[in-house]
Short mmCIF file of C-alpha atoms in Angstrom, two decimals:
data_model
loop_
_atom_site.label_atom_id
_atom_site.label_comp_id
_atom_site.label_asym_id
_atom_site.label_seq_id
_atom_site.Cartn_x
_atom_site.Cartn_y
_atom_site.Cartn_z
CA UNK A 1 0.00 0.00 0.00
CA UNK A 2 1.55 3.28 -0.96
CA UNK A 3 2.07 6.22 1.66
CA UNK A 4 -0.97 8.64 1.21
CA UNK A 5 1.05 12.12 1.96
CA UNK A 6 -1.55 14.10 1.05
CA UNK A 7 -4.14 12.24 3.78
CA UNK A 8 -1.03 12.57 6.15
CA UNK A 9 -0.92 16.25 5.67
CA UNK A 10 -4.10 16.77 6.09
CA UNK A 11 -4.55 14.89 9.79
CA UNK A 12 -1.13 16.97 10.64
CA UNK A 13 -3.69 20.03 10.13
CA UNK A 14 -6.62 18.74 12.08
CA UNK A 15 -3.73 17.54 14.79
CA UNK A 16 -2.30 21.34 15.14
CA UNK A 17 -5.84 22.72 15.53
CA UNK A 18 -6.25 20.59 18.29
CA UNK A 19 -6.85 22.15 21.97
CA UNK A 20 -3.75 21.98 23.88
CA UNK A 21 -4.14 24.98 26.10
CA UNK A 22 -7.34 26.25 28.40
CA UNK A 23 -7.47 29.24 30.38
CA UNK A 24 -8.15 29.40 33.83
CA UNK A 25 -10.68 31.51 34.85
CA UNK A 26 -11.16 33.80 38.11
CA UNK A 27 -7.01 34.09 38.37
CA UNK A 28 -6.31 36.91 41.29
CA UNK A 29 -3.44 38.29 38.98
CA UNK A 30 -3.52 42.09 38.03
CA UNK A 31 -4.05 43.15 34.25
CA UNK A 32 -0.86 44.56 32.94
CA UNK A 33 1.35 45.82 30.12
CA UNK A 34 4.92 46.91 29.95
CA UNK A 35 5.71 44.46 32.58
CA UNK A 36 7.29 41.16 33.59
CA UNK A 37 6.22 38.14 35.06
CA UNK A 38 8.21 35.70 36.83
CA UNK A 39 7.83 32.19 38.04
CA UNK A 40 10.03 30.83 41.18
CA UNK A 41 9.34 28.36 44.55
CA UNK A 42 9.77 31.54 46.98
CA UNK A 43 8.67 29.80 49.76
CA UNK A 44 9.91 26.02 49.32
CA UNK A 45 7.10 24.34 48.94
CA UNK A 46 8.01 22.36 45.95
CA UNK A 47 5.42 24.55 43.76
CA UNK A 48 5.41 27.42 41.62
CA UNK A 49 4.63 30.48 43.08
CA UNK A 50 4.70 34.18 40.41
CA UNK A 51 5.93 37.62 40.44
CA UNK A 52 4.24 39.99 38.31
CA UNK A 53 5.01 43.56 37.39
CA UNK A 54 3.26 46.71 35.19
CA UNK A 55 0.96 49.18 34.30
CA UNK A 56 -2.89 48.96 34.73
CA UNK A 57 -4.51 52.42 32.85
CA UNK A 58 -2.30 54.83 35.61
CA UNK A 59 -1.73 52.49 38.53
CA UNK A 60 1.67 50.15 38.74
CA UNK A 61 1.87 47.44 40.14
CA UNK A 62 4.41 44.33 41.89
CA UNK A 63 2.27 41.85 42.99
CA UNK A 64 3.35 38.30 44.66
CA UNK A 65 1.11 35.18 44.52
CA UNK A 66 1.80 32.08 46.13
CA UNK A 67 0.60 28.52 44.93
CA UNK A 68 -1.00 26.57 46.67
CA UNK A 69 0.04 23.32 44.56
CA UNK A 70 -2.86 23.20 42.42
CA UNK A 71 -2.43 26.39 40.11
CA UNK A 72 -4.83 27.96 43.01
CA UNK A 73 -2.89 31.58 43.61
CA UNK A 74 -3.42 34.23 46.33
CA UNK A 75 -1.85 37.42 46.56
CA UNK A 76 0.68 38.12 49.28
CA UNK A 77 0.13 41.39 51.16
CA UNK A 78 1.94 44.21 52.23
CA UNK A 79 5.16 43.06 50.49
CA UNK A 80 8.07 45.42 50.43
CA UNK A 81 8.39 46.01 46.34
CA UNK A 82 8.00 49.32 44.94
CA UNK A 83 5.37 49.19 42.01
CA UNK A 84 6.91 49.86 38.70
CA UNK A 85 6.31 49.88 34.75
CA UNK A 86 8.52 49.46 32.24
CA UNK A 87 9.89 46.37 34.34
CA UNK A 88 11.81 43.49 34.36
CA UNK A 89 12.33 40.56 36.87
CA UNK A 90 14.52 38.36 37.11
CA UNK A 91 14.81 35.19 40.35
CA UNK A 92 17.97 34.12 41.45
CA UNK A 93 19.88 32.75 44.88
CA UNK A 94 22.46 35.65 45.11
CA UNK A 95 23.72 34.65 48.91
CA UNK A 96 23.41 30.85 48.18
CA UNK A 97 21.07 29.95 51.14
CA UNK A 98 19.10 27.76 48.93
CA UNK A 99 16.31 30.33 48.31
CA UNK A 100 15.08 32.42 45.34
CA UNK A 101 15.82 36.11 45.90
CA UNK A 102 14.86 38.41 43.11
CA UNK A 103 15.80 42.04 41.01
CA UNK A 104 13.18 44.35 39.99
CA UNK A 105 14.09 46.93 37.65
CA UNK A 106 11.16 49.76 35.74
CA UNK A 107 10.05 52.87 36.91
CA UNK A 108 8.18 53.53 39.99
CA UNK A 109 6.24 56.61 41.07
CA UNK A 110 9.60 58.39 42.28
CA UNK A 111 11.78 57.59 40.10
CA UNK A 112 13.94 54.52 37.84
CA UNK A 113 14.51 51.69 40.46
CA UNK A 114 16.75 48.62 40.04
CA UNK A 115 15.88 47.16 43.64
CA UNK A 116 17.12 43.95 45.19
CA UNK A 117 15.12 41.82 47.88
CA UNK A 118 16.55 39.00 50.01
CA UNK A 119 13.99 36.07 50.50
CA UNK A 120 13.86 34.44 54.26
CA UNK A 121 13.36 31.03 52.66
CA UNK A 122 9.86 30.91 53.47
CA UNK A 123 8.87 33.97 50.98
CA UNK A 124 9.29 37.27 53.12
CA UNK A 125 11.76 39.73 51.05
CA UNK A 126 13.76 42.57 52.32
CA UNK A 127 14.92 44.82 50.28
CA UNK A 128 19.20 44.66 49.77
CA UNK A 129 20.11 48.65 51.20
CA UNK A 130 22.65 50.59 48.99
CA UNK A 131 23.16 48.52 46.03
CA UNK A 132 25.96 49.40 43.47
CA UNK A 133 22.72 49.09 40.78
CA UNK A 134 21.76 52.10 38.21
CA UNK A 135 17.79 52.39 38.69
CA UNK A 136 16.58 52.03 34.78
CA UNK A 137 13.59 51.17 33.19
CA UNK A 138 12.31 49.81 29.87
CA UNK A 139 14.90 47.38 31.25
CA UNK A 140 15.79 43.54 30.70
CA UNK A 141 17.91 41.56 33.43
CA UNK A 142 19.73 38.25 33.26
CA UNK A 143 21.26 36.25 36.04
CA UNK A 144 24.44 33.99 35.41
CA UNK A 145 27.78 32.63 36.73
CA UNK A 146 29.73 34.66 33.93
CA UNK A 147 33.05 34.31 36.09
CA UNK A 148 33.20 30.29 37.00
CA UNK A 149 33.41 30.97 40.60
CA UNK A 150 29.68 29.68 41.05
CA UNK A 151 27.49 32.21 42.22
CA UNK A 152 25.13 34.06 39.62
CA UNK A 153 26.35 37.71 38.53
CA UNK A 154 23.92 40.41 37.01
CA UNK A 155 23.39 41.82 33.81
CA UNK A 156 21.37 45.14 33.27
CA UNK A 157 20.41 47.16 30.77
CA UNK A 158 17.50 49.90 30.23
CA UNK A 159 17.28 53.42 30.36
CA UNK A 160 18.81 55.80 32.97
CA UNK A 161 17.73 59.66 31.89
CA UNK A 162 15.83 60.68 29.23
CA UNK A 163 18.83 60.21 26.53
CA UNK A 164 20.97 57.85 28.29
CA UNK A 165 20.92 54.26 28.63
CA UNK A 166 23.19 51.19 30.40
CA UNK A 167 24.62 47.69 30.05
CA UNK A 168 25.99 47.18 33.40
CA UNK A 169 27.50 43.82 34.84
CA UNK A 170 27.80 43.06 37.99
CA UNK A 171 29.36 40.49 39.83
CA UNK A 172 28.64 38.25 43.09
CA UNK A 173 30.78 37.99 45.70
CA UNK A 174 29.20 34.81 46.75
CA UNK A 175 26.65 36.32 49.89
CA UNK A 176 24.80 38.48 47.46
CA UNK A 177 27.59 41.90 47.51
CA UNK A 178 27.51 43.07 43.85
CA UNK A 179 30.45 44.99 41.89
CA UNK A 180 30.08 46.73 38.90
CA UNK A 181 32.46 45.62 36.38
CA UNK A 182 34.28 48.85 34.29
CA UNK A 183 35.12 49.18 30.73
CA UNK A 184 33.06 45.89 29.47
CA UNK A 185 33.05 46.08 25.77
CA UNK A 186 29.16 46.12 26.00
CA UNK A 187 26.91 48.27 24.21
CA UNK A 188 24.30 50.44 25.82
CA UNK A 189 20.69 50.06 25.11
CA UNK A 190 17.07 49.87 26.30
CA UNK A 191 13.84 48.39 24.90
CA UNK A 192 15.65 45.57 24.16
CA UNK A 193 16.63 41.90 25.58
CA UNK A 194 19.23 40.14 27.13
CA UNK A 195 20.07 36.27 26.67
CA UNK A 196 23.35 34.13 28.40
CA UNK A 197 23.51 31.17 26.92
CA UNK A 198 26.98 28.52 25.95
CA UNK A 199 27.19 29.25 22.69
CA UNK A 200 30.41 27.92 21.93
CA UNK A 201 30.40 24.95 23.58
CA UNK A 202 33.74 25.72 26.31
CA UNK A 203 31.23 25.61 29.59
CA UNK A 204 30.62 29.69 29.93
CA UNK A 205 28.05 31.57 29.68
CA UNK A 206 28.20 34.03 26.48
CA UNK A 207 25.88 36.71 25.37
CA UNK A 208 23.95 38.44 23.19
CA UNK A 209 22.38 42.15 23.50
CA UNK A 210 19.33 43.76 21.44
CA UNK A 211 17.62 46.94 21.79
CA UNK A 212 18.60 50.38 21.17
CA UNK A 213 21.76 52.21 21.22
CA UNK A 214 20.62 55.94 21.45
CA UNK A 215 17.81 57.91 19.76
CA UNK A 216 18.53 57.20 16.45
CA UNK A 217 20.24 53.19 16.23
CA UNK A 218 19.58 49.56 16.87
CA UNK A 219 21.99 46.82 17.66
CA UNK A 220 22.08 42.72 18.06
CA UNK A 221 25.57 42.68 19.68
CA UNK A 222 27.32 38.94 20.31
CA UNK A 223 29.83 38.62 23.15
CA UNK A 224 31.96 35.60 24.10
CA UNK A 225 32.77 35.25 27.35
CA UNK A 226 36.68 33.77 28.12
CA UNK A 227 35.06 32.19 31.34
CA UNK A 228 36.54 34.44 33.65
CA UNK A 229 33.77 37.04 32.63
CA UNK A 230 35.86 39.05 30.34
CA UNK A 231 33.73 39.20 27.02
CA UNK A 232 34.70 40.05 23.42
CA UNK A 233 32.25 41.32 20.87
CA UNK A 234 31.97 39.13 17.64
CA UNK A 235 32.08 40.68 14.32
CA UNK A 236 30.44 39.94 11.19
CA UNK A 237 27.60 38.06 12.69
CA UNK A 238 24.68 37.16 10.71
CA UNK A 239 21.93 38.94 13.24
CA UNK A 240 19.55 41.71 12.56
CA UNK A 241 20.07 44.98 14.42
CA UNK A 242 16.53 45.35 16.24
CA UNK A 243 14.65 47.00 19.32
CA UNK A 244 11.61 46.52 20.92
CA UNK A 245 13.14 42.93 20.90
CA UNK A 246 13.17 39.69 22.49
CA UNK A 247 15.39 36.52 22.52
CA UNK A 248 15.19 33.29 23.66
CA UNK A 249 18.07 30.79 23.41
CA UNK A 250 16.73 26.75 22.81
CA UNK A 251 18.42 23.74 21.36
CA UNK A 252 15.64 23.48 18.50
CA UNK A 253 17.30 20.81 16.44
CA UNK A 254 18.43 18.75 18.74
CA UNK A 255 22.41 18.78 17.94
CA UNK A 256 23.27 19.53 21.56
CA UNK A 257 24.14 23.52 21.06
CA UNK A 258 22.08 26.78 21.61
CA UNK A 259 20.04 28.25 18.60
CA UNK A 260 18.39 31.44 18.99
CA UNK A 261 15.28 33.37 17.95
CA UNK A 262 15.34 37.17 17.75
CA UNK A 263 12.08 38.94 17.26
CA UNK A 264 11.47 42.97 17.14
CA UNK A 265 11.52 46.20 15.12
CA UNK A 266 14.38 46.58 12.58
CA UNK A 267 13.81 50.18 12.07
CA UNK A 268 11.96 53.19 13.28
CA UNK A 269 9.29 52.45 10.90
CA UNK A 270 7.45 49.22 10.39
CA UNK A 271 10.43 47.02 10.01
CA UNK A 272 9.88 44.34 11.96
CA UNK A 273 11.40 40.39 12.23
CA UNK A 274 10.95 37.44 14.08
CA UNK A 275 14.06 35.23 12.57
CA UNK A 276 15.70 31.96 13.72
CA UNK A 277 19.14 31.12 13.31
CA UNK A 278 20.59 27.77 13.81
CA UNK A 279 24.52 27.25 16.03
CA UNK A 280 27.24 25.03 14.45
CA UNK A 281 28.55 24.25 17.86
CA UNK A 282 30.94 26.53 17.62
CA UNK A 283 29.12 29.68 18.13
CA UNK A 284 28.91 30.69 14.29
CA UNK A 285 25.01 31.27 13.32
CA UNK A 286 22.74 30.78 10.18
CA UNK A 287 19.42 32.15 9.66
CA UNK A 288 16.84 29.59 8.63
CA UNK A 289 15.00 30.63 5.85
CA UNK A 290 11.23 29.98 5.37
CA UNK A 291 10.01 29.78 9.48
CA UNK A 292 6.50 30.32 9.84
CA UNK A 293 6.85 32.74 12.87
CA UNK A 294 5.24 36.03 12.14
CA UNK A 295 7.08 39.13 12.36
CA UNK A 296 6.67 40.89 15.68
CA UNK A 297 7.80 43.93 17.81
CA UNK A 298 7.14 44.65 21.61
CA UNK A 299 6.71 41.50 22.10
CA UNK A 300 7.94 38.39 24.23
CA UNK A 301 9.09 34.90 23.38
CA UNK A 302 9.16 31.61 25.71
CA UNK A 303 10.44 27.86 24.54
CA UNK A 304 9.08 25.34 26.08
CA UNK A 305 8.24 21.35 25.58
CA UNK A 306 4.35 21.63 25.59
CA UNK A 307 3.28 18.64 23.89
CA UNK A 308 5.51 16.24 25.64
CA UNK A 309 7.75 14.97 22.45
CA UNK A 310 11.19 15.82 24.00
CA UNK A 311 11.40 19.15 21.90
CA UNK A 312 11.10 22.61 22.53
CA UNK A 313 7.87 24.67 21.21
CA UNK A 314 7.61 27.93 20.93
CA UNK A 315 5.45 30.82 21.76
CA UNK A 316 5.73 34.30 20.54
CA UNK A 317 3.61 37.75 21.55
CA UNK A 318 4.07 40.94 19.95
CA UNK A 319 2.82 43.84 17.24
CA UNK A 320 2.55 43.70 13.55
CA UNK A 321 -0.10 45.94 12.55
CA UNK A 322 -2.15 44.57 15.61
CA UNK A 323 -1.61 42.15 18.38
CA UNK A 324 -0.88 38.47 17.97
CA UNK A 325 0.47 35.56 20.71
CA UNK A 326 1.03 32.29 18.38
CA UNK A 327 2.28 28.61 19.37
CA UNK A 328 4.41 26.74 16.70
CA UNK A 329 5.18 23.56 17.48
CA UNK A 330 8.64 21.83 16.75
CA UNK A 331 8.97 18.18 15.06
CA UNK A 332 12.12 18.01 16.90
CA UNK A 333 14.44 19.02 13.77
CA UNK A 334 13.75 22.61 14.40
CA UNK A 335 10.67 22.60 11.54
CA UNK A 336 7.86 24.89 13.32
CA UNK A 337 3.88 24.44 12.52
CA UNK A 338 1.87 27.31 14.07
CA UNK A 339 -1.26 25.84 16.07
CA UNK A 340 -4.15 26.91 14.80
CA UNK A 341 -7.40 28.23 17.12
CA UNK A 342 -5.40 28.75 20.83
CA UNK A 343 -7.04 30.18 23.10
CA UNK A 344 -4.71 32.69 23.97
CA UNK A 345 -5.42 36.64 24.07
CA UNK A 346 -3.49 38.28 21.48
CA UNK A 347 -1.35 40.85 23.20
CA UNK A 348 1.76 43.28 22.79
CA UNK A 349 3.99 44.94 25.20
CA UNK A 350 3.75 42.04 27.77
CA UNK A 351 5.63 39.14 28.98
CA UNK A 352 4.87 35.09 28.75
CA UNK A 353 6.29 32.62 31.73
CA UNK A 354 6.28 28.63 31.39
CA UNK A 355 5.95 26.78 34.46
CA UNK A 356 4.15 23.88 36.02
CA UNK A 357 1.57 25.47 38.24
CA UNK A 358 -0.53 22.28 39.29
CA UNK A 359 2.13 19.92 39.47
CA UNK A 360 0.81 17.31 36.31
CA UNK A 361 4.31 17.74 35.02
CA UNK A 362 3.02 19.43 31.75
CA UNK A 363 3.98 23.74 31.29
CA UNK A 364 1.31 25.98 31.75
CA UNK A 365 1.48 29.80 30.95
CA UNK A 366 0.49 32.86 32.06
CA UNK A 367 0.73 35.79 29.29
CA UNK A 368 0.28 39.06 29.94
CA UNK A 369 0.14 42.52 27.89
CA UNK A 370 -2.06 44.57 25.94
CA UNK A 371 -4.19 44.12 23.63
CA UNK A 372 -6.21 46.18 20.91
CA UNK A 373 -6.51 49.45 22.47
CA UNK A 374 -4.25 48.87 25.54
CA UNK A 375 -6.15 47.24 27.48
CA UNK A 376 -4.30 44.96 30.04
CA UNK A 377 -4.38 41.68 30.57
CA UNK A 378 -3.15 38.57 32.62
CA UNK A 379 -4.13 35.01 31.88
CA UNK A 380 -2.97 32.05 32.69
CA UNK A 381 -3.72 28.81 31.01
CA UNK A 382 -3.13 25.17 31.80
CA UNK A 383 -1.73 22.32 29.22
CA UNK A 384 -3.69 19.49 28.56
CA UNK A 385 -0.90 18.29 26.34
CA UNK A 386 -3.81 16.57 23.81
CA UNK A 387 -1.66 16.77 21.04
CA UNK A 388 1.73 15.20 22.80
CA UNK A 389 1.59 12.51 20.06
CA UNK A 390 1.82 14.57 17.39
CA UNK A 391 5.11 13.62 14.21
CA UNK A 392 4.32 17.48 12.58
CA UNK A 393 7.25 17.17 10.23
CA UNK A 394 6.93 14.28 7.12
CA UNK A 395 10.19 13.79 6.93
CA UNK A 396 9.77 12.00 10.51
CA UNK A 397 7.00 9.65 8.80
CA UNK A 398 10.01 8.20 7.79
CA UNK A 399 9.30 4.00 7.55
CA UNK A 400 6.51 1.88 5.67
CA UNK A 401 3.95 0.26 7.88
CA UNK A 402 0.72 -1.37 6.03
CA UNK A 403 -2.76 -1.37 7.55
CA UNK A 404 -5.24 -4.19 5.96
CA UNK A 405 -7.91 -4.47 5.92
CA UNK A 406 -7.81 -0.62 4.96
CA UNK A 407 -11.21 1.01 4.63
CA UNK A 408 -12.73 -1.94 7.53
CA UNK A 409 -15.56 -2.92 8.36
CA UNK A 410 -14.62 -5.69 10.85
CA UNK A 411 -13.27 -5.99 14.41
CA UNK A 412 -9.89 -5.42 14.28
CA UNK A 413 -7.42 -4.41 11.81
CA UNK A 414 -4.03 -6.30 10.57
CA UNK A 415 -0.91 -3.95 11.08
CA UNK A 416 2.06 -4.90 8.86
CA UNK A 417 5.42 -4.30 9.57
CA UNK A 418 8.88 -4.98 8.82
CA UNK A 419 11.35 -4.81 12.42
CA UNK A 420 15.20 -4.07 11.98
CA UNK A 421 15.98 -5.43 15.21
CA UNK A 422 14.47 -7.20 18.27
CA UNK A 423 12.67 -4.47 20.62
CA UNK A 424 9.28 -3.34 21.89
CA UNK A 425 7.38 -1.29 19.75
CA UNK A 426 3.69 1.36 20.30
CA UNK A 427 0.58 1.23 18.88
CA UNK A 428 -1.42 4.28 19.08
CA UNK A 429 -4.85 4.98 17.65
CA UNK A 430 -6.33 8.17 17.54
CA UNK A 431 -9.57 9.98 16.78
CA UNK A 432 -9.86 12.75 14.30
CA UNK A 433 -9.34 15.54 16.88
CA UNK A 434 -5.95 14.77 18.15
CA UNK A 435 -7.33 12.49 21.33
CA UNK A 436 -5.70 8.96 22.55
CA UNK A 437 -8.32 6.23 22.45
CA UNK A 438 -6.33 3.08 22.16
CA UNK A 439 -2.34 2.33 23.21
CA UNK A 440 -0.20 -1.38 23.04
CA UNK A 441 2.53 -2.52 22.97
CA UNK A 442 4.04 -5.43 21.09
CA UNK A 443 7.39 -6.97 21.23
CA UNK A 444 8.86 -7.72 17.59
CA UNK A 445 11.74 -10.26 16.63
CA UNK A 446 13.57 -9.00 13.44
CA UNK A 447 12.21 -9.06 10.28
CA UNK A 448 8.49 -8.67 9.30
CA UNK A 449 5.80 -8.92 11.60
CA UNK A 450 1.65 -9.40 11.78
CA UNK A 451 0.12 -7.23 14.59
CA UNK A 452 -3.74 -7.10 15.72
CA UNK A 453 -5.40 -3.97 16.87
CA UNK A 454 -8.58 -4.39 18.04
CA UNK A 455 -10.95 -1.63 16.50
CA UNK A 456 -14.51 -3.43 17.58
CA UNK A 457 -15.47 -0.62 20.53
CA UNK A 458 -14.47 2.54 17.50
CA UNK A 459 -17.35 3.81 15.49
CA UNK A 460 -17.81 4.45 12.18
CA UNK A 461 -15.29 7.06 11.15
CA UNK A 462 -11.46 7.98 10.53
CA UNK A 463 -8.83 7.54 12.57
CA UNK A 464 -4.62 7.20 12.51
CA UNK A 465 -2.75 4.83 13.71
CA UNK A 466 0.71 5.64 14.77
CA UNK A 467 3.62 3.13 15.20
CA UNK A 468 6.55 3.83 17.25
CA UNK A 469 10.03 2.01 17.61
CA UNK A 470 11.99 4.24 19.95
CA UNK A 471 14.49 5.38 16.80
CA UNK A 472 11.48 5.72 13.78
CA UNK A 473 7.89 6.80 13.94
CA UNK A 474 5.20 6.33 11.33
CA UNK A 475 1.26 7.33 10.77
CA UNK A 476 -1.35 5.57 8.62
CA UNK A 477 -4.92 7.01 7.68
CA UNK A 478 -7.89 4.15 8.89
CA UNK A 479 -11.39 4.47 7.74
CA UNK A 480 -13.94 2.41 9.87
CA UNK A 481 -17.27 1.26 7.41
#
C-alpha cells in the first residue's frame, strides 16, 4: 500500500488545531502591560509560586502570589516592592542559602529603580540597602555565573535619563555583595533583551544584546565570554540589528548547542522580524529561511516542551499591525507548525512565563500585555498536552507500515510491519481531533511482523494509527465502514 502524503498532511492540520491549552478563569493576577512576570518556589514548597510587574490604565503594580500546589494563587500582602512599569524581573539565589531572591528593575512613582530583595526562605523579602545598581527602566535583566566561581552575577540594561541608557554587569561575591564591572566592551541600550547562553560549547556563559543604542540606532551585539567574565564582541555576525526585541536561546534541532530566535523592530518604521538562526557548535550562526513565525515587535518569546515529544515549542507575543500571541510547534528538527485556534489573548507589550503550576508535570502559561486598544491583561492557562503525540514534520513519517484491511468494516485491523531489530514497539490509535483512544505494545523479533489492533469498541469514522520504535515513527490514515 503506498504512503498517502496528502491524507497525512491533512490529519497533521486537524492535529495542530487541536486544543492543547485552556485558560483558567477567576485568576487573582492584576491586568498589565509593559511588565514582567516571573515564576520561582519563593517559599519552598516544591510549587510554583509568580511575580508579576506593570501598568494597569495609571496604577503600577508588583504583585506576589503564592501557589498553593494546584495552580490555586493568592496574593501576598503588604510586600516590600515598589510598584513599577517598564519592568523586568529576574529570580535568582544571590547569597546561596538555597532560596530564590529576586531584582526588579522599571520605573516607579519616584523615580527609575533597580531594587534587590533577600527572600527568608519561606517567601518574606527585604529589600538589599545601597546597592551598586543604576535604577533604569524599559529594562531587561539576566542572572548567570559569567566568572566560574559559582554564584550568579547580574546583567542590566535599560534606560537611565531621558537620553541615556546602560549595560551594566555586575558580579557576586558569593553572599549576594555586587560589583560593577568597568570598561566591558558592552553596548548600551534599552527596549531591548538580554540572553546568556553557551554558545560555543567551552562551559561559559556568552551573550547576546538587542535593543537600542541611542535615539537614532539599533543593535544585536554577540559577546563571548573567556570564562573568567571578560567578554569580546563578535564581528560579522549574521543577526539583525533590532529593538523593541526579544530573545530566547533553545536547542531546536536537537544537535546539543544553543540556537536562537530574535524577534522585534528593525527600524523606526514598520520594520519588523521574528528570525531563527541555527549554532554550528561553535558559536557561528545561520538564519533559517522559510520559518512560519510572524514578524513581531514589543513583544515576548518563551520555549518550552508543551506537547511532551522531548522538543522545545515555541510561543511568541508581539505587534505587527495589531496584536498576535502564536504557538508553533517543533517536530524536533527545528521545523515549526503554528497551532491553529489557541485560546490565547493576542497581546503586545507584555511578557509570557512557562511553568508547572498544578504539578501534572506538563507547562502551563500565564501571558500578559495589551491588547487592541491597551487594554491589560493577565491570563494564565493550563496544558492538557492533547496533542503530545503529534510527528508534525513528514520527513519524521520516515518507515513503511501497512494497515489491511484498509477502509474496515470488521473488528480489528491487521498492522504490517517490517522490524530491523528485536525491541518493543507502540501502537497508538487516535480519533480525528488529536485524542488517545487506544495504546499497546508489542514486542517484535527482526524481520516482518503481523500485529492485531482491536478496533470493535471505534465507530464508524477515521482515525490514525501511529507506530513507534523508539528510533522511527510512522502514521497511517484508517477508515472504519
Amino acid at each position: 500500500m503506498k504512503f498517502n502524503l496528502l491524507l497525512l498532511f491533512l490529519f497533521v492540520g486537524q492535529l495542530l488545531s487541536a486544543q492543547i491549552f485552556t485558560e483558567v478563569p477567576d485568576t487573582p493576577f492584576e491586568d498589565v502591560l509593559s511588565g514582567s512576570v516571573a515564576f520561582s518556589d519563593i517559599d519552598g514548597d516544591g510549587d510554583e509560586d509568580v511575580l508579576i510587574t506593570g501598568n494597569n490604565d495609571s496604577i503600577r503594580i508588583s504583585k506576589l502570589y503564592t501557589n498553593d500546589g494546584m495552580g490555586n494563587f493568592s496574593e501576598v500582602l503588604d510586600t516590600p516592592f515598589e510598584e513599577v512599569t517598564g519592568s523586568s524581573v529576574a529570580f535568582s539565589d544571590v547569597d546561596m542559602d538555597g532560596d530564590e531572591d529576586v531584582l526588579i528593575t522599571g520605573v516607579s512613582y519616584t523615580g527609575r529603580t533597580s531594587k534587590l530583595y533577600l527572600n527568608d526562605g519561606m517567601g518574606n523579602f527585604t529589600e538589599v540597602l545601597n546597592t551598586p545598581f543604576e535604577g533604569v527602566w524599559n529594562s531587561s535583566i539576566a542572572f548567570s555565573d559569567v566568572d566560574g566561581d559559582d554564584d550568579p552575577d547580574v546583567l542590566i540594561t535599560g534606560k537611565v535619563g531621558s537620553f541615556d541608557q546602560v549595560s551594566k554587569l555586575y558580579t557576586n561575591d558569593g553572599v549576594g555583595n555586587f560589583s560593577e564591572v568597568e570598561n566591558t566592551p558592552f553596548e548600551d541600550i534599552w527596549s531591548g533583551s538580554i540572553a546568556f547562553s553557551d554558545i560555543d560549547g567551552d562551559d561559559d556563559p556568552d551573550l547576546l544584546i538587542t535593543g537600542n543604542n541611542d535615539l537614532v540606532s539599533v543593535t544585536t551585539n554577540l559577546y563571548v565570554n573567556d570564562g573568567m567574565g571578560n567578554f569580546t564582541e563578535v564581528l560579522d555576525t549574521p543577526f539583525d540589528d533590532v529593538w523593541l526585541s526579544s530573545i530566547a536561546f533553545s536547542d531546536v534541532d536537537g544537535d546539543g548547542d544553543e540556537d536562537v530566535l530574535i524577534t522585534g523592530a528593525n527600524d523606526f518604521s514598520i520594520g519588523r522580524i521574528s528570525k531563527l538562526y541555527l549554532n554550528d557548535g561553535t558559536g557561528n550562526f545561520t538564519e533559517v529561511q522559510g520559518t512560519p513565525f510572524e514578524d513581531v515587535s514589543d513583544g515576548s518569546i518563551a520555549f518550552s516542551d508543551v506537547d511532551g515529544d522531548d522538543d522545545e515549542d515555541v510561543l511568541i507575543t508581539g505587534n505587527n499591525l495589531g496584536r498576535i500571541s502564536k504557538l508553533y510547534l517543533n517536530d524536533g528538527m527545528g521545523t515549526f507548525s503554528e497551532v491553529q485556534d489557541t485560546p490565547f489573548e493576542n497581546v503586545a507589550s507584555g511578557s509570557i512565563a512557562f511553568s508547572d503550576v498544578n504539578g501534572d508535570e506538563r507547562p502551563d502559561v500565564l501571558i500578559t500585555g495589551g491588547l487592541d486598544g491597551f487594554v491589560p491583561v493577565a491570563r494564565l492557562y493550563t496544558n492538557s498536552e492533547t496533542v503530545s503525540f503529534i510527528e508534525n514534520k513528514v520527513d519524521k513519517v520516515n518507515f513503511e507500515f501497512v494497515l489491511y484491511p484498509n477502509p474496515t468494516r470488521g473488528d480489528e485491523v491487521k498492522v504490517y510491519y517490517d522490524s530491523k531489530e528485536n525491541r518493543w514497539i507502540t501502537l497508538m490509535v487516535f480519533d480525528e481531533n488529536g485524542r488517545l483512544l487506544k495504546q499497546q505494545q508489542e514486542h517484535c523479533t527482526i524481520g516482518y511482523q503481523t500485529l492485531s489492533i482491536d478496533i470493535n469498541s471505534l465507530q464508524s469514522g477515521s482515525y490514525m494509527i501511529q507506530l513507534n520504535d523508539d528510533k522511527r515513527s510512522g502514521v497511517k490514515k484508517m477508515v472504519i465502514h
